[in-house]
Amino acid sequence: MRHTARAAGRWDSDPRTVLQAVNTAIIADRPARPFCTAAYAELDLATSPVRLRLALGGHPHPLLRRADGTIVRLGRAGTFLGILDNPPLHTTEDELHPGDLILLFTDGVTERRSGTTMLGEQGVRDLLGHAPHASAAETVAALEEHIIAYSPTPPGDDIAILAVRLT
């Protein structure tokens, strides 16, 4: 998936087109019938304000913590990759400003359970709201610590977290 996305991104930078190429590659790999979720984002640092283009293929919505502490859900839902020949995929565009922080994470974060209660997107939002001026590294470390402490059992799903803060 990663190699296909990198190659497709060299030919066409539209995130939707890149995820469609990944989907086509996964479908061509049948009968293994793999599927995955993906988020593909492109930051244009040459523009002012900075422009973020994003497409989601069944992946949790990234969150944007604005410099003023406001938290916004990014992207438009798309279908898992590898299921449909032409899944609904959408490129969205947002403006980013100094102090804004983008947080991407896998469903292993939101689906972390304590008994029957999942952390969910709201749990991630709550953590982001407690440290409105934290750096990207501090935000990731705090979220990781919170995820581990949320349940006494080890995580049963993959957990990946990526944060980018504009300066």
PDB file of C-alpha atoms in Angstrom:
ATOM      1  CA  MET A   1       0.000   0.000   0.000  1.00  0.00           C
ATOM      2  CA  ARG A   2       2.713   2.475   1.000  1.00  0.00           C
ATOM      3  CA  HIS A   3       4.731   1.914  -2.174  1.00  0.00           C
ATOM      4  CA  THR A   4       1.676   2.250  -4.400  1.00  0.00           C
ATOM      5  CA  ALA A   5       0.689   5.498  -2.670  1.00  0.00           C
ATOM      6  CA  ARG A   6       4.193   6.927  -3.078  1.00  0.00           C
ATOM      7  CA  ALA A   7       4.312   6.007  -6.755  1.00  0.00           C
ATOM      8  CA  ALA A   8       0.792   7.286  -7.466  1.00  0.00           C
ATOM      9  CA  GLY A   9       1.527  10.529  -5.614  1.00  0.00           C
ATOM     10  CA  ARG A  10       4.385  11.262  -7.984  1.00  0.00           C
ATOM     11  CA  TRP A  11       2.007  11.188 -10.967  1.00  0.00           C
ATOM     12  CA  ASP A  12      -1.013  12.891  -9.452  1.00  0.00           C
ATOM     13  CA  SER A  13      -1.012  14.725  -6.126  1.00  0.00           C
ATOM     14  CA  ASP A  14      -4.799  14.614  -5.659  1.00  0.00           C
ATOM     15  CA  PRO A  15      -5.286  12.522  -2.483  1.00  0.00           C
ATOM     16  CA  ARG A  16      -8.474  10.910  -3.843  1.00  0.00           C
ATOM     17  CA  THR A  17      -6.656   9.761  -6.965  1.00  0.00           C
ATOM     18  CA  VAL A  18      -3.807   8.335  -4.878  1.00  0.00           C
ATOM     19  CA  LEU A  19      -6.208   6.321  -2.699  1.00  0.00           C
ATOM     20  CA  GLN A  20      -8.032   5.112  -5.814  1.00  0.00           C
ATOM     21  CA  ALA A  21      -4.690   3.799  -7.141  1.00  0.00           C
ATOM     22  CA  VAL A  22      -4.082   1.994  -3.840  1.00  0.00           C
ATOM     23  CA  ASN A  23      -7.580   0.526  -4.009  1.00  0.00           C
ATOM     24  CA  THR A  24      -6.961  -0.715  -7.571  1.00  0.00           C
ATOM     25  CA  ALA A  25      -3.699  -2.370  -6.502  1.00  0.00           C
ATOM     26  CA  ILE A  26      -5.385  -4.111  -3.567  1.00  0.00           C
ATOM     27  CA  ILE A  27      -8.237  -5.372  -5.746  1.00  0.00           C
ATOM     28  CA  ALA A  28      -5.732  -6.661  -8.320  1.00  0.00           C
ATOM     29  CA  ASP A  29      -4.203  -8.758  -5.515  1.00  0.00           C
ATOM     30  CA  ARG A  30      -7.332 -10.881  -5.196  1.00  0.00           C
ATOM     31  CA  PRO A  31      -8.067 -13.696  -4.261  1.00  0.00           C
ATOM     32  CA  ALA A  32      -6.212 -12.707  -1.073  1.00  0.00           C
ATOM     33  CA  ARG A  33      -9.082 -10.207  -0.529  1.00  0.00           C
ATOM     34  CA  PRO A  34      -7.127  -7.845   1.686  1.00  0.00           C
ATOM     35  CA  PHE A  35      -8.588  -4.526   2.684  1.00  0.00           C
ATOM     36  CA  CYS A  36      -7.344  -1.564   4.667  1.00  0.00           C
ATOM     37  CA  THR A  37      -8.078   1.926   5.819  1.00  0.00           C
ATOM     38  CA  ALA A  38      -5.949   4.846   4.716  1.00  0.00           C
ATOM     39  CA  ALA A  39      -5.594   8.578   5.077  1.00  0.00           C
ATOM     40  CA  TYR A  40      -3.615  10.406   2.414  1.00  0.00           C
ATOM     41  CA  ALA A  41      -2.730  14.046   3.011  1.00  0.00           C
ATOM     42  CA  GLU A  42      -0.759  16.655   1.160  1.00  0.00           C
ATOM     43  CA  LEU A  43       0.497  19.824   2.847  1.00  0.00           C
ATOM     44  CA  ASP A  44       1.316  22.734   0.562  1.00  0.00           C
ATOM     45  CA  LEU A  45       3.780  24.763   2.606  1.00  0.00           C
ATOM     46  CA  ALA A  46       4.403  27.167  -0.289  1.00  0.00           C
ATOM     47  CA  THR A  47       0.977  28.780   0.131  1.00  0.00           C
ATOM     48  CA  SER A  48      -0.099  31.256   2.769  1.00  0.00           C
ATOM     49  CA  PRO A  49      -2.078  30.113   4.594  1.00  0.00           C
ATOM     50  CA  VAL A  50      -0.756  26.554   4.327  1.00  0.00           C
ATOM     51  CA  ARG A  51      -3.122  24.283   2.439  1.00  0.00           C
ATOM     52  CA  LEU A  52      -3.979  20.728   3.504  1.00  0.00           C
ATOM     53  CA  ARG A  53      -5.607  18.356   1.007  1.00  0.00           C
ATOM     54  CA  LEU A  54      -6.896  15.098   2.466  1.00  0.00           C
ATOM     55  CA  ALA A  55      -8.717  11.922   1.430  1.00  0.00           C
ATOM     56  CA  LEU A  56      -9.937   9.156   3.740  1.00  0.00           C
ATOM     57  CA  GLY A  57     -10.519   5.543   2.808  1.00  0.00           C
ATOM     58  CA  GLY A  58     -12.350   4.129   5.828  1.00  0.00           C
ATOM     59  CA  HIS A  59      -9.826   5.785   8.138  1.00  0.00           C
ATOM     60  CA  PRO A  60     -10.699   7.771  11.281  1.00  0.00           C
ATOM     61  CA  HIS A  61     -11.037  11.490  10.685  1.00  0.00           C
ATOM     62  CA  PRO A  62      -7.927  13.458  11.648  1.00  0.00           C
ATOM     63  CA  LEU A  63      -8.455  16.241  14.143  1.00  0.00           C
ATOM     64  CA  LEU A  64      -7.236  19.805  13.808  1.00  0.00           C
ATOM     65  CA  ARG A  65      -6.537  21.787  16.958  1.00  0.00           C
ATOM     66  CA  ARG A  66      -6.546  25.424  15.958  1.00  0.00           C
ATOM     67  CA  ALA A  67      -4.151  27.848  17.645  1.00  0.00           C
ATOM     68  CA  ASP A  68      -7.114  29.218  19.642  1.00  0.00           C
ATOM     69  CA  GLY A  69      -7.847  25.719  21.038  1.00  0.00           C
ATOM     70  CA  THR A  70     -10.841  24.986  18.811  1.00  0.00           C
ATOM     71  CA  ILE A  71     -10.911  21.340  17.669  1.00  0.00           C
ATOM     72  CA  VAL A  72     -12.223  20.504  14.199  1.00  0.00           C
ATOM     73  CA  ARG A  73     -12.790  17.139  12.518  1.00  0.00           C
ATOM     74  CA  LEU A  74     -11.100  17.005   9.103  1.00  0.00           C
ATOM     75  CA  GLY A  75     -11.957  15.155   5.916  1.00  0.00           C
ATOM     76  CA  ARG A  76     -14.972  13.434   4.486  1.00  0.00           C
ATOM     77  CA  ALA A  77     -15.647   9.758   5.116  1.00  0.00           C
ATOM     78  CA  GLY A  78     -14.652   7.321   2.388  1.00  0.00           C
ATOM     79  CA  THR A  79     -14.985   3.565   2.036  1.00  0.00           C
ATOM     80  CA  PHE A  80     -12.409   0.971   3.114  1.00  0.00           C
ATOM     81  CA  LEU A  81      -9.910   0.238   0.347  1.00  0.00           C
ATOM     82  CA  GLY A  82     -10.006  -3.168  -1.327  1.00  0.00           C
ATOM     83  CA  ILE A  83     -13.766  -3.725  -1.001  1.00  0.00           C
ATOM     84  CA  LEU A  84     -15.294  -1.920  -4.009  1.00  0.00           C
ATOM     85  CA  ASP A  85     -13.867  -1.320  -7.479  1.00  0.00           C
ATOM     86  CA  ASN A  86     -14.747   2.376  -7.296  1.00  0.00           C
ATOM     87  CA  PRO A  87     -15.182   3.329  -3.652  1.00  0.00           C
ATOM     88  CA  PRO A  88     -16.546   6.739  -2.743  1.00  0.00           C
ATOM     89  CA  LEU A  89     -13.442   8.797  -1.989  1.00  0.00           C
ATOM     90  CA  HIS A  90     -13.293  12.565  -1.603  1.00  0.00           C
ATOM     91  CA  THR A  91     -10.550  15.162  -1.439  1.00  0.00           C
ATOM     92  CA  THR A  92     -11.158  17.956   1.044  1.00  0.00           C
ATOM     93  CA  GLU A  93      -9.144  21.106   1.461  1.00  0.00           C
ATOM     94  CA  ASP A  94      -8.466  23.125   4.604  1.00  0.00           C
ATOM     95  CA  GLU A  95      -6.366  26.157   5.467  1.00  0.00           C
ATOM     96  CA  LEU A  96      -3.850  25.889   8.283  1.00  0.00           C
ATOM     97  CA  HIS A  97      -2.332  28.720  10.255  1.00  0.00           C
ATOM     98  CA  PRO A  98       0.637  29.080  12.642  1.00  0.00           C
ATOM     99  CA  GLY A  99      -0.039  27.265  15.908  1.00  0.00           C
ATOM    100  CA  ASP A 100      -2.502  24.797  14.326  1.00  0.00           C
ATOM    101  CA  LEU A 101      -1.876  21.105  15.037  1.00  0.00           C
ATOM    102  CA  ILE A 102      -3.082  18.207  12.864  1.00  0.00           C
ATOM    103  CA  LEU A 103      -3.503  14.835  14.584  1.00  0.00           C
ATOM    104  CA  LEU A 104      -3.855  11.621  12.583  1.00  0.00           C
ATOM    105  CA  PHE A 105      -4.383   8.268  14.299  1.00  0.00           C
ATOM    106  CA  THR A 106      -5.463   4.723  13.559  1.00  0.00           C
ATOM    107  CA  ASP A 107      -8.653   3.088  14.795  1.00  0.00           C
ATOM    108  CA  GLY A 108      -6.572   1.282  17.417  1.00  0.00           C
ATOM    109  CA  VAL A 109      -6.634   4.614  19.256  1.00  0.00           C
ATOM    110  CA  THR A 110     -10.384   5.276  19.135  1.00  0.00           C
ATOM    111  CA  GLU A 111     -11.326   1.606  19.613  1.00  0.00           C
ATOM    112  CA  ARG A 112      -9.199   1.200  22.766  1.00  0.00           C
ATOM    113  CA  ARG A 113     -11.514  -0.296  25.372  1.00  0.00           C
ATOM    114  CA  SER A 114     -11.887  -0.017  29.096  1.00  0.00           C
ATOM    115  CA  GLY A 115     -14.418  -2.737  29.817  1.00  0.00           C
ATOM    116  CA  THR A 116     -17.141  -2.133  27.251  1.00  0.00           C
ATOM    117  CA  THR A 117     -16.411   1.589  26.800  1.00  0.00           C
ATOM    118  CA  MET A 118     -14.288   2.730  23.860  1.00  0.00           C
ATOM    119  CA  LEU A 119     -12.032   5.771  24.079  1.00  0.00           C
ATOM    120  CA  GLY A 120     -13.626   7.072  20.882  1.00  0.00           C
ATOM    121  CA  GLU A 121     -13.008  10.278  19.032  1.00  0.00           C
ATOM    122  CA  GLN A 122     -14.402  12.232  21.980  1.00  0.00           C
ATOM    123  CA  GLY A 123     -11.673  10.850  24.242  1.00  0.00           C
ATOM    124  CA  VAL A 124      -9.035  12.059  21.776  1.00  0.00           C
ATOM    125  CA  ARG A 125     -10.754  15.457  21.522  1.00  0.00           C
ATOM    126  CA  ASP A 126     -10.828  15.764  25.316  1.00  0.00           C
ATOM    127  CA  LEU A 127      -7.099  15.118  25.523  1.00  0.00           C
ATOM    128  CA  LEU A 128      -6.388  17.666  22.759  1.00  0.00           C
ATOM    129  CA  GLY A 129      -8.467  20.240  24.613  1.00  0.00           C
ATOM    130  CA  HIS A 130      -6.473  19.831  27.836  1.00  0.00           C
ATOM    131  CA  ALA A 131      -3.230  21.004  26.258  1.00  0.00           C
ATOM    132  CA  PRO A 132      -4.125  23.672  23.673  1.00  0.00           C
ATOM    133  CA  HIS A 133      -0.537  24.859  23.210  1.00  0.00           C
ATOM    134  CA  ALA A 134       1.313  21.528  23.391  1.00  0.00           C
ATOM    135  CA  SER A 135       3.860  20.729  20.705  1.00  0.00           C
ATOM    136  CA  ALA A 136       3.348  17.854  18.282  1.00  0.00           C
ATOM    137  CA  ALA A 137       5.744  15.634  20.271  1.00  0.00           C
ATOM    138  CA  GLU A 138       4.062  16.514  23.587  1.00  0.00           C
ATOM    139  CA  THR A 139       0.631  15.824  22.105  1.00  0.00           C
ATOM    140  CA  VAL A 140       1.644  12.395  20.775  1.00  0.00           C
ATOM    141  CA  ALA A 141       3.329  11.462  24.069  1.00  0.00           C
ATOM    142  CA  ALA A 142       0.298  12.538  26.117  1.00  0.00           C
ATOM    143  CA  LEU A 143      -2.115  10.646  23.849  1.00  0.00           C
ATOM    144  CA  GLU A 144       0.049   7.524  23.937  1.00  0.00           C
ATOM    145  CA  GLU A 145       0.223   7.696  27.736  1.00  0.00           C
ATOM    146  CA  HIS A 146      -3.547   8.181  27.936  1.00  0.00           C
ATOM    147  CA  ILE A 147      -4.214   5.222  25.613  1.00  0.00           C
ATOM    148  CA  ILE A 148      -2.007   2.897  27.664  1.00  0.00           C
ATOM    149  CA  ALA A 149      -3.575   4.049  30.967  1.00  0.00           C
ATOM    150  CA  TYR A 150      -7.125   3.805  29.598  1.00  0.00           C
ATOM    151  CA  SER A 151      -7.223   0.046  30.133  1.00  0.00           C
ATOM    152  CA  PRO A 152      -5.254  -2.403  32.293  1.00  0.00           C
ATOM    153  CA  THR A 153      -4.943  -4.819  29.345  1.00  0.00           C
ATOM    154  CA  PRO A 154      -2.394  -4.395  26.561  1.00  0.00           C
ATOM    155  CA  PRO A 155      -3.697  -2.875  23.310  1.00  0.00           C
ATOM    156  CA  GLY A 156      -5.185  -5.501  20.997  1.00  0.00           C
ATOM    157  CA  ASP A 157      -4.989  -3.404  17.830  1.00  0.00           C
ATOM    158  CA  ASP A 158      -2.299  -1.383  16.139  1.00  0.00           C
ATOM    159  CA  ILE A 159      -1.822   2.148  17.393  1.00  0.00           C
ATOM    160  CA  ALA A 160      -0.255   4.774  15.194  1.00  0.00           C
ATOM    161  CA  ILE A 161      -0.273   8.505  15.930  1.00  0.00           C
ATOM    162  CA  LEU A 162       1.109  11.359  13.834  1.00  0.00           C
ATOM    163  CA  ALA A 163       0.963  15.028  14.786  1.00  0.00           C
ATOM    164  CA  VAL A 164       2.161  18.056  12.838  1.00  0.00           C
ATOM    165  CA  ARG A 165       2.121  21.569  14.288  1.00  0.00           C
ATOM    166  CA  LEU A 166       2.644  24.621  12.137  1.00  0.00           C
ATOM    167  CA  THR A 167       5.024  27.215  13.504  1.00  0.00           C
TER     168      THR A 167
END
